[in-house]
Structures are given as C-alpha cells and as structure tokens.
mmCIF file of C-alpha atoms in Angstrom:
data_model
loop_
_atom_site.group_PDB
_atom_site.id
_atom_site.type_symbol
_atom_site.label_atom_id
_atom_site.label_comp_id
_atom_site.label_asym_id
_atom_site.label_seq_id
_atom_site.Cartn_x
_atom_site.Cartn_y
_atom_site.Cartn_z
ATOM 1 C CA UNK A 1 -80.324 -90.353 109.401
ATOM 2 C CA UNK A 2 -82.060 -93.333 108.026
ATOM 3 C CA UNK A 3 -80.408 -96.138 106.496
ATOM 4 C CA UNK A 4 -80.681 -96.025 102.900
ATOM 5 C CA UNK A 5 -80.777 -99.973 101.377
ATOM 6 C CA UNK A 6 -78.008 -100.715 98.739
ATOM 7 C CA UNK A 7 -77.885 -104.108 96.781
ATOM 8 C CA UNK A 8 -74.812 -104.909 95.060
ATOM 9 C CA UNK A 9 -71.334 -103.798 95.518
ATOM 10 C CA UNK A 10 -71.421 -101.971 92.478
ATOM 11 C CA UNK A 11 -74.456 -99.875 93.800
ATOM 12 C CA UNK A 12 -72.526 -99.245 97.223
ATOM 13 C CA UNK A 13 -69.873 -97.458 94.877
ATOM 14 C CA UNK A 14 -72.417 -95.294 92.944
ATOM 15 C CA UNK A 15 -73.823 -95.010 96.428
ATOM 16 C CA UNK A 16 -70.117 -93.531 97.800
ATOM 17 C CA UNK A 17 -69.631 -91.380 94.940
ATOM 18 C CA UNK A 18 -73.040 -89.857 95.017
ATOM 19 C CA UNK A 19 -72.317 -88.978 98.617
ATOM 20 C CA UNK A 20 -69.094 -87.548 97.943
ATOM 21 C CA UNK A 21 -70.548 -84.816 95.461
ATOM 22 C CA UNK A 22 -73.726 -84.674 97.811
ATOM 23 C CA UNK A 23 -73.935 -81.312 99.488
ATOM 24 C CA UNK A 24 -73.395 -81.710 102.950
ATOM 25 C CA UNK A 25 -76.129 -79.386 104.076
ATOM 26 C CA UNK A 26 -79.105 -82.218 102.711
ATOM 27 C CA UNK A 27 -80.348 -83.726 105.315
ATOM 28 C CA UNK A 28 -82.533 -86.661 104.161
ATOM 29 C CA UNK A 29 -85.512 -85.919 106.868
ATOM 30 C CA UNK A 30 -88.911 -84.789 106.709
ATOM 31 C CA UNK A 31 -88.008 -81.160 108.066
ATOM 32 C CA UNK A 32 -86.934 -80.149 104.019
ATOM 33 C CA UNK A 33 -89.970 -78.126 102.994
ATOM 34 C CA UNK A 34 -90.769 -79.306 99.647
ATOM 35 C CA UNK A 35 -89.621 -75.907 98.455
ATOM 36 C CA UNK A 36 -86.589 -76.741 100.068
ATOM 37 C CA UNK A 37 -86.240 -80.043 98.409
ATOM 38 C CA UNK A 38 -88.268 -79.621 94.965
ATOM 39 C CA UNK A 39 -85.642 -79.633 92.556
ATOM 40 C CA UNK A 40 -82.101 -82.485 92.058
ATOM 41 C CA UNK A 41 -79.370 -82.703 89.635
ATOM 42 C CA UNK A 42 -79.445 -86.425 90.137
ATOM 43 C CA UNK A 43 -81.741 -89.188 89.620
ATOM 44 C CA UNK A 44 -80.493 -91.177 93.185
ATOM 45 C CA UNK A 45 -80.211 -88.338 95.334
ATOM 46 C CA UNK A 46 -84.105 -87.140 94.277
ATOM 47 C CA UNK A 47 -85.172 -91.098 95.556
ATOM 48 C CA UNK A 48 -82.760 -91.181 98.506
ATOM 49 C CA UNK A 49 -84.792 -87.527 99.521
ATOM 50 C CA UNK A 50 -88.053 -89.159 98.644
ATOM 51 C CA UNK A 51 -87.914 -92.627 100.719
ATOM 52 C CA UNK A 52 -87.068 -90.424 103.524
ATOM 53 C CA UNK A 53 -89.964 -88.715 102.707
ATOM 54 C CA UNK A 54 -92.396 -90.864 102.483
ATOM 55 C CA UNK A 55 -95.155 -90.738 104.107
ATOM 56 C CA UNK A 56 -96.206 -92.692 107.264
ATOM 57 C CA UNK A 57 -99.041 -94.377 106.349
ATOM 58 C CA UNK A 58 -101.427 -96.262 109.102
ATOM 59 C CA UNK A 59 -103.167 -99.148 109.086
ATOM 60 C CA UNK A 60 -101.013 -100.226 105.857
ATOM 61 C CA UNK A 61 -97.591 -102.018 105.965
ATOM 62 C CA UNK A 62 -95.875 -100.682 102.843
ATOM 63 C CA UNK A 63 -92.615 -99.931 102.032
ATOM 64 C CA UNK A 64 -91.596 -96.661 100.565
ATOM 65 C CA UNK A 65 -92.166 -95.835 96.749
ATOM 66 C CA UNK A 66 -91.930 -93.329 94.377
ATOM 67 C CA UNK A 67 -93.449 -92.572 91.354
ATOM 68 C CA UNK A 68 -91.677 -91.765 88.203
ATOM 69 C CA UNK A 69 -93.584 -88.651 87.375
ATOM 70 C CA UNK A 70 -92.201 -87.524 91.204
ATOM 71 C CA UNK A 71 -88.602 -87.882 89.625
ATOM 72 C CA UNK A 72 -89.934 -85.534 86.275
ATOM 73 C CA UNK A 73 -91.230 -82.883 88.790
ATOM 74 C CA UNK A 74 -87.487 -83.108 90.689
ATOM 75 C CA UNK A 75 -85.146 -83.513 87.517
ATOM 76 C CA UNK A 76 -85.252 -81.359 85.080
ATOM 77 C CA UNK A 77 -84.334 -83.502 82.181
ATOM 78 C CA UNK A 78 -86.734 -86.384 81.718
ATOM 79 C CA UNK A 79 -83.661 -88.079 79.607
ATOM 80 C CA UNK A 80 -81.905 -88.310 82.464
ATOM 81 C CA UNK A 81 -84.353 -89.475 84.640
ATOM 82 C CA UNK A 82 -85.131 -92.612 82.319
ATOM 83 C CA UNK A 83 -81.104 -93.076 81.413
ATOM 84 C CA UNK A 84 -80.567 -92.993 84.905
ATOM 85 C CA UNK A 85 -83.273 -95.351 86.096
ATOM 86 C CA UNK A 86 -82.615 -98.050 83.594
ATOM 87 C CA UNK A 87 -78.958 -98.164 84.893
ATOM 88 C CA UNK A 88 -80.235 -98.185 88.590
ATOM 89 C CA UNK A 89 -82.407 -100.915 87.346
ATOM 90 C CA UNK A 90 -79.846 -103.197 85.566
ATOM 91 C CA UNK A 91 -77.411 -102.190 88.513
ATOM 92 C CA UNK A 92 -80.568 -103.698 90.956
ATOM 93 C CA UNK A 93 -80.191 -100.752 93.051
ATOM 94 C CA UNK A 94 -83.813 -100.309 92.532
ATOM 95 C CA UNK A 95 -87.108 -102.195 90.794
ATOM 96 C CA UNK A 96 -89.753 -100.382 88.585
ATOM 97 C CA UNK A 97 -93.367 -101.451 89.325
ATOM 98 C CA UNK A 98 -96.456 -100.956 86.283
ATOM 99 C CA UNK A 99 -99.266 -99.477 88.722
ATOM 100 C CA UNK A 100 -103.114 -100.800 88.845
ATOM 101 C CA UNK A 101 -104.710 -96.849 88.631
ATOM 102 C CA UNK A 102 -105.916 -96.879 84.578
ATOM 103 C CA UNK A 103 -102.897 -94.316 84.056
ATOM 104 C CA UNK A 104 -99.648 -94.484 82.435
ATOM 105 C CA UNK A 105 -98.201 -94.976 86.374
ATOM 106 C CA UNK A 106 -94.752 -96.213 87.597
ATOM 107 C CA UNK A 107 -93.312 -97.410 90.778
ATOM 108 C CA UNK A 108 -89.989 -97.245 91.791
ATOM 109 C CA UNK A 109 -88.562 -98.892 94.559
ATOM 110 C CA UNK A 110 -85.566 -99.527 96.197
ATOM 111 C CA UNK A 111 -84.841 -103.394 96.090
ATOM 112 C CA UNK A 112 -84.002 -104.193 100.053
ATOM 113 C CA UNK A 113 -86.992 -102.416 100.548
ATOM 114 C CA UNK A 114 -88.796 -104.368 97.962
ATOM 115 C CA UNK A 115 -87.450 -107.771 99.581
ATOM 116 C CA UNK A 116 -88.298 -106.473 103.149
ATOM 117 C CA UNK A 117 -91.862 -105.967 101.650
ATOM 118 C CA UNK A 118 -92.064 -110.086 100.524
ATOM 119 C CA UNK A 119 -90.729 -111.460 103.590
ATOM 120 C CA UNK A 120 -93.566 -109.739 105.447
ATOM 121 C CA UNK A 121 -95.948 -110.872 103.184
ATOM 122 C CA UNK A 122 -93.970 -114.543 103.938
ATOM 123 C CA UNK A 123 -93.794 -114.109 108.119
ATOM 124 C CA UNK A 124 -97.858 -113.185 107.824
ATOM 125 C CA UNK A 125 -98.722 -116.730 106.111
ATOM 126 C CA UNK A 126 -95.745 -118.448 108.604
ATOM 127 C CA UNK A 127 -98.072 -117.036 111.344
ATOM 128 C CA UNK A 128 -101.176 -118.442 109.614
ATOM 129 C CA UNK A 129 -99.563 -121.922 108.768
ATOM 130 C CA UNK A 130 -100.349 -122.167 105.669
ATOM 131 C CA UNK A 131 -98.169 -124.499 103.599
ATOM 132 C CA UNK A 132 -96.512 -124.318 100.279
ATOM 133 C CA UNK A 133 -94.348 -121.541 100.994
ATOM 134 C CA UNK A 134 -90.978 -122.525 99.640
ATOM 135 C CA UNK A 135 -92.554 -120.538 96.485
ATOM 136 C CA UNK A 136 -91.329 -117.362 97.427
ATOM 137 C CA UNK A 137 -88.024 -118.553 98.393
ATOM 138 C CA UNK A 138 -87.923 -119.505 94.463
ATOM 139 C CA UNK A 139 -89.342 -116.624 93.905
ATOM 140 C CA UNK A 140 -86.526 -114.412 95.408
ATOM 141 C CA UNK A 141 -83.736 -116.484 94.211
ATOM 142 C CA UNK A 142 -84.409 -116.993 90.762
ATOM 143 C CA UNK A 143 -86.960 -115.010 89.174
ATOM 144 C CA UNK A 144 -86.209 -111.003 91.077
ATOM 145 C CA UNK A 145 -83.075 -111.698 90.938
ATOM 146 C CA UNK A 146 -82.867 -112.465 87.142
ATOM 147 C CA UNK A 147 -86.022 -110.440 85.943
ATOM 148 C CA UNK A 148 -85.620 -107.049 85.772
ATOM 149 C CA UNK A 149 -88.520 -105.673 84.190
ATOM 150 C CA UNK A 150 -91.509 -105.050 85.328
ATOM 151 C CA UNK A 151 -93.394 -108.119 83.650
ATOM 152 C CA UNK A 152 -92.767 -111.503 83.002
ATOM 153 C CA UNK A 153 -93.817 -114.498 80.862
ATOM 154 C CA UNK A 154 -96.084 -117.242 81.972
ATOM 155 C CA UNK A 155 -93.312 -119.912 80.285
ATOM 156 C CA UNK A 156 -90.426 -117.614 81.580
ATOM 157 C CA UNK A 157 -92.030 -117.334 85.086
ATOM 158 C CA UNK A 158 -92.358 -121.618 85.410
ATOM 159 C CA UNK A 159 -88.992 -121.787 84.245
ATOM 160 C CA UNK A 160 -87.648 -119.518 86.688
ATOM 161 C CA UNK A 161 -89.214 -121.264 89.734
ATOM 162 C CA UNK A 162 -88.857 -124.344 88.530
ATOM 163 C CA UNK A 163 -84.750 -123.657 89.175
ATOM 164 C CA UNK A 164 -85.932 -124.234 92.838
ATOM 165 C CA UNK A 165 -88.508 -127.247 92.497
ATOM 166 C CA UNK A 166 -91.237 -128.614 90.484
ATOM 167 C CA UNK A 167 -93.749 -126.136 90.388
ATOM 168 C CA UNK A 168 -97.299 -126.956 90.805
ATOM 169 C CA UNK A 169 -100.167 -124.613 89.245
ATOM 170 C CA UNK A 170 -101.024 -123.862 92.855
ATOM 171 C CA UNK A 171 -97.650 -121.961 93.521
ATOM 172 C CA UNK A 172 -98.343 -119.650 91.123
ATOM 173 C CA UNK A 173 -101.587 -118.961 92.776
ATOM 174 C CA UNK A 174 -100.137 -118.101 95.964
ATOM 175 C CA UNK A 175 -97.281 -115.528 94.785
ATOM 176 C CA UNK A 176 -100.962 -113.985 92.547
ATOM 177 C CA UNK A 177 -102.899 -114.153 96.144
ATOM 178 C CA UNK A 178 -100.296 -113.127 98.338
ATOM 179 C CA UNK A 179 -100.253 -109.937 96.201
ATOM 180 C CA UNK A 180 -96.673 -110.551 94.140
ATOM 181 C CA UNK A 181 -97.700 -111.143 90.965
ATOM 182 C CA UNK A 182 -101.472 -109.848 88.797
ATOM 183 C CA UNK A 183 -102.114 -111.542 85.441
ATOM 184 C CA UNK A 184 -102.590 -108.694 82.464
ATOM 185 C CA UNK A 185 -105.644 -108.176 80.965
ATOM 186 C CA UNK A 186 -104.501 -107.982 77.454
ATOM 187 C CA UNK A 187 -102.373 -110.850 77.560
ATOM 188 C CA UNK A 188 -103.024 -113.796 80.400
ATOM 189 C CA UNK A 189 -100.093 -115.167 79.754
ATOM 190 C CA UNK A 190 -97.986 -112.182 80.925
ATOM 191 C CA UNK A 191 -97.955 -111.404 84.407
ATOM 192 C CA UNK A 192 -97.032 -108.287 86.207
ATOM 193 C CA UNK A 193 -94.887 -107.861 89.057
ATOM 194 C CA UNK A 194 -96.708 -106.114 92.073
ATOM 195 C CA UNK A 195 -95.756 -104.546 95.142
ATOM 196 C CA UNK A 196 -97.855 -106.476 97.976
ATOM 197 C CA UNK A 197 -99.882 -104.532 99.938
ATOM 198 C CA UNK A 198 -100.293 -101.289 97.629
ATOM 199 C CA UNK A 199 -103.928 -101.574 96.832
ATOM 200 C CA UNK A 200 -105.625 -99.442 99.381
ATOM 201 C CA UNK A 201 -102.372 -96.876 98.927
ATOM 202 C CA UNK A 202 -103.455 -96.756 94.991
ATOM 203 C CA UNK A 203 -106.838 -95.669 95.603
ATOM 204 C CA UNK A 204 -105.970 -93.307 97.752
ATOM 205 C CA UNK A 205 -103.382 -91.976 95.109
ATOM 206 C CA UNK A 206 -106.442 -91.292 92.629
ATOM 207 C CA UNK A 207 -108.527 -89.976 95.348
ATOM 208 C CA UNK A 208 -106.021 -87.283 96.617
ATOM 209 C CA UNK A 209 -104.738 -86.047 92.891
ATOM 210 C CA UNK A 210 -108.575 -85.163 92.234
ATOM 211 C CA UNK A 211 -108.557 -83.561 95.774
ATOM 212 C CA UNK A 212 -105.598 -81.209 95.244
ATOM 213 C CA UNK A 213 -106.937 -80.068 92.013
ATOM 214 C CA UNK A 214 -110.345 -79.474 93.209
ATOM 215 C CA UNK A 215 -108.710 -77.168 95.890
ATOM 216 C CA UNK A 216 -106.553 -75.273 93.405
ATOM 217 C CA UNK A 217 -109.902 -75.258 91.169
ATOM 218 C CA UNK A 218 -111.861 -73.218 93.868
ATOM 219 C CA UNK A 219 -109.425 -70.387 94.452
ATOM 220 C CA UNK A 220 -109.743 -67.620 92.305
ATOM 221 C CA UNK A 221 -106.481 -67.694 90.187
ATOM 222 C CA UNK A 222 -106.497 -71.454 90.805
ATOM 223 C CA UNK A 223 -103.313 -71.333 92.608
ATOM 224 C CA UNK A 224 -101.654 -70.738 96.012
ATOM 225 C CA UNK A 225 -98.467 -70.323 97.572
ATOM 226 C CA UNK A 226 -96.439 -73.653 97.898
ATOM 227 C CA UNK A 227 -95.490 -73.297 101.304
ATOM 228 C CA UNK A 228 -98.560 -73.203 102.269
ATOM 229 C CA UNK A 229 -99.938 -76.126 100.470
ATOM 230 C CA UNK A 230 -98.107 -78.128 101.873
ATOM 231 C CA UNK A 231 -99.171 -77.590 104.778
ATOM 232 C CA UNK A 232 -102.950 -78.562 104.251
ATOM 233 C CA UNK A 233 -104.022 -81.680 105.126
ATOM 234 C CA UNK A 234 -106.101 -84.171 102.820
ATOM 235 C CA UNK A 235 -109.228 -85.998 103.732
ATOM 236 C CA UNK A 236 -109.316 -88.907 101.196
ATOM 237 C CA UNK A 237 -105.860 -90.194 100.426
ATOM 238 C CA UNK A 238 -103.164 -91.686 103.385
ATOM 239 C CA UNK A 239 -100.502 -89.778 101.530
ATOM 240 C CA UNK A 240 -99.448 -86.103 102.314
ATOM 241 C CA UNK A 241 -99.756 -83.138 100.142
ATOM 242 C CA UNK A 242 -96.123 -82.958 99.355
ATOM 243 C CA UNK A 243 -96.170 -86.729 97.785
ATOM 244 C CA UNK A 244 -99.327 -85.951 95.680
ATOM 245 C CA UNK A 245 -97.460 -82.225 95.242
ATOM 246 C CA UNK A 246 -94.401 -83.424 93.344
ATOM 247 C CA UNK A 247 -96.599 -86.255 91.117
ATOM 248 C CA UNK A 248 -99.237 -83.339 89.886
ATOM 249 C CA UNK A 249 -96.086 -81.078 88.788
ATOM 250 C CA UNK A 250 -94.079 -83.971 87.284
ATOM 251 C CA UNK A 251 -97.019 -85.632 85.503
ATOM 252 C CA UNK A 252 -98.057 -81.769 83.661
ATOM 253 C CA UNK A 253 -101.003 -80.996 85.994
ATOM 254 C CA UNK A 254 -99.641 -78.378 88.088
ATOM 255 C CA UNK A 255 -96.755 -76.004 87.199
ATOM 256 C CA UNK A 256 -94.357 -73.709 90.316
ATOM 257 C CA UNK A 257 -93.683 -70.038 89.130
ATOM 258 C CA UNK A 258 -90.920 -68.363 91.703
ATOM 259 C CA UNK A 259 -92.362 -65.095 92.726
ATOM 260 C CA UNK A 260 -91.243 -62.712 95.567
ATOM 261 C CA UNK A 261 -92.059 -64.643 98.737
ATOM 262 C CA UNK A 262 -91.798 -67.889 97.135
ATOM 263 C CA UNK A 263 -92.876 -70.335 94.764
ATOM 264 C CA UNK A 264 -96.137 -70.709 93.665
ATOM 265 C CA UNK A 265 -97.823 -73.739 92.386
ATOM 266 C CA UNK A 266 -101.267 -73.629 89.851
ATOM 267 C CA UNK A 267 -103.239 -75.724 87.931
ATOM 268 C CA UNK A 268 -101.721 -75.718 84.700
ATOM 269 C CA UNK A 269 -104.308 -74.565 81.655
ATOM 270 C CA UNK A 270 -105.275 -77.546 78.767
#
C-alpha cells in the first residue's frame, strides 16, 4: 500500500484514528472501481482513496491532487467537506490551491507531497546552475509554513522571506518563474500560491470535462452505465475518466441513479 504523507504530529493522530474506524476491506489501490469507491463518510479517507488514485500522468512530473468538487461528488454533505478541510488545512495535513481554468476551481493537496513537488522544481535549477536559490529555502521555512491560505500579500510575502535574508526583487521573480507563485489579475499586489508544474495538467482538465459531456451528449438518453464509463479512454486530457468522473458529479454536471445492474451516471438537465 502506498505511503500516505502526514505533517505534524497532530495529523499522525487524526491519521491513527481515521485508520482505526477505517474499514479494513479499503484497499487504497487503483483496482476500487469507482462504483466501488464513489461515496465516503469522511473528508480524509475520500483524499487518502483519491491520491492513490491518481492518475499516472506522462511526460509531466506532478504530484497528486484533488479537486474540491471531487470531495462534493464523494461526501455527501458539502458542510462537512469545507469544516473538514479548513481543519486539515490549519492542522497542515494538507494545502488548498486557487486553479488557473476561469472556474470557481480548487486544489487540494497533501503537504509532503506539495514540498516533494518544490524540491524538484529546486534539484531541476541545481542541475542547471543557476544561482539565487536560497529563495525557496525561505520560501519553505517561513512563508508555507506560516501561510495557510491560498494567497498572499505582496508586503506579507517580503516580510516572510525576508526572515531568511534580504530579499532582492529578483527572488521573487524566480519563486513566479519557477512556477510557485502567479500575481492576480485583479489585484498585483496579491499573489497566488501555485502548484509547479500543473499547467499542461489544467488544460487538459478543461479539455476532458467537455469530452465526457460530449460523449454522454451523443447517446440517446444522454447517459450510460458507470461501470462502463469508466472504462473508456479519453483522447484530449492525461487524466482518466474516473478523475474527470467524480469532478462532473461533484461540481452538478452529471448526476448517478442506482438501477438494477448498477449505477448509472447522466448529464444532469439545466
């Protein structure tokens, strides 16, 4: 079974206790059908599932994420999914991204998997020699580690890193470049905090929600058995049917109807 990361002591208990009332019969692989694995009671055993889940994605080092409307598709109360979060957040268990797709879109990610992400971005510019990296060691130290949310302050952001140095405007150009942190477009002075590497995984998120729902659109009752949806392939996006699957259901798109030989899944109607 893959190692789940944990990041505080605190989190380690949750993490016991969870596993304690965990039904031993989960196995956190990718041989659950989504079927078998569509529906939690609890916010941190839905994301353990999902990072096991995720997707192997070529040609693209990135860490696993899910998305929040994944959790509302898994959980049936959405209070609980937010209540939970935010204390999985505060605990830093786990970090909440704002995603680049012109949608209401949220990243979650589990924090050791978040710092694993940086330090590859860091060992790819060792390998280049280029200079000025004791940035991200600031970086890690004082501003994730303080800064919860998913944004931050242009004054709150120099003050942070300047707990590790005097900061130059040219460090904050390299955590912006090395694909940490993207300026807002409403306000320049507020930066968000981005998961490196996610670009190409983004537009492949749009690409494969419009796919799904033009193949649900060209069947007659615009729907089909879940079982064997999941199954198809896609053409346009690096992520699988079950990861696009669980964001259509949780963000309102598609709704599941249990019927005789399973559950079904349809485009919901406007």
């Amino acid at each position: 079974m893959e190692k789940i990361p944990e990041s505080s002591s605190k989190g380690k208990k949750r993490q016991r206790d969870q596993e304690d009332s965990e039904p031993k019969s989960i196995d956190l692989d990718q041989t659950l059908s989504l079927e078998e694995s569509l529906t939690f009671s609890d916010t941190l055993v839905a994301l353990r599932i999902m990072r096991a889940q995720f997707p192997r994605i070529e040609k693209v080092s990135v860490q696993p994420f899910i998305l929040r409307s994944q959790l509302y598709s898994s959980v049936e109360d959405r209070t609980q999914v937010d209540r939970e979060l935010e204390s999985l957040r505060r605990e830093k268990i786990v970090r909440i991204f704002k995603l680049n797709t012109g949608q209401d879109d949220h990243a979650i990610m589990f924090l050791d998997d978040y710092l694993n992400q940086i330090e590859r971005v860091v060992k790819r510019l060792e390998e280049k020699k280029q200079g000025d990296l004791e940035v991200f060691k600031w970086f890690r130290t004082h501003v994730i580690d303080s800064k919860l949310e998913p944004s931050i302050g242009h004054q709150e952001l120099h003050t942070l890193l300047s707990l590790g140095g005097k900061v130059m405007d040219g460090h904050l150009s390299i955590l912006i470049n090395a694909g940490l942190l993207t300026r807002q477009l409403i306000d320049p002075n507020m930066y968000w905090f981005v998961i490196p590497n996610v670009g190409s995984v983004l537009k492949g998120l749009s690409q494969g929600r419009k796919e799904v729902l033009s193949l649900l659109n060209r069947k007659r009752y615009k729907e089909m058995m879940l079982a064997s949806m999941e199954k198809k392939r896609l053409r346009f996006s690096p992520l699988d049917m079950r990861f696009h699957l669980r964001d259509l259901i949780g963000s309102g798109h598609l709704k599941t109807a249990q019927t005789s030989t399973g559950l079904v899944v349809r485009v919901a109607k406007d």
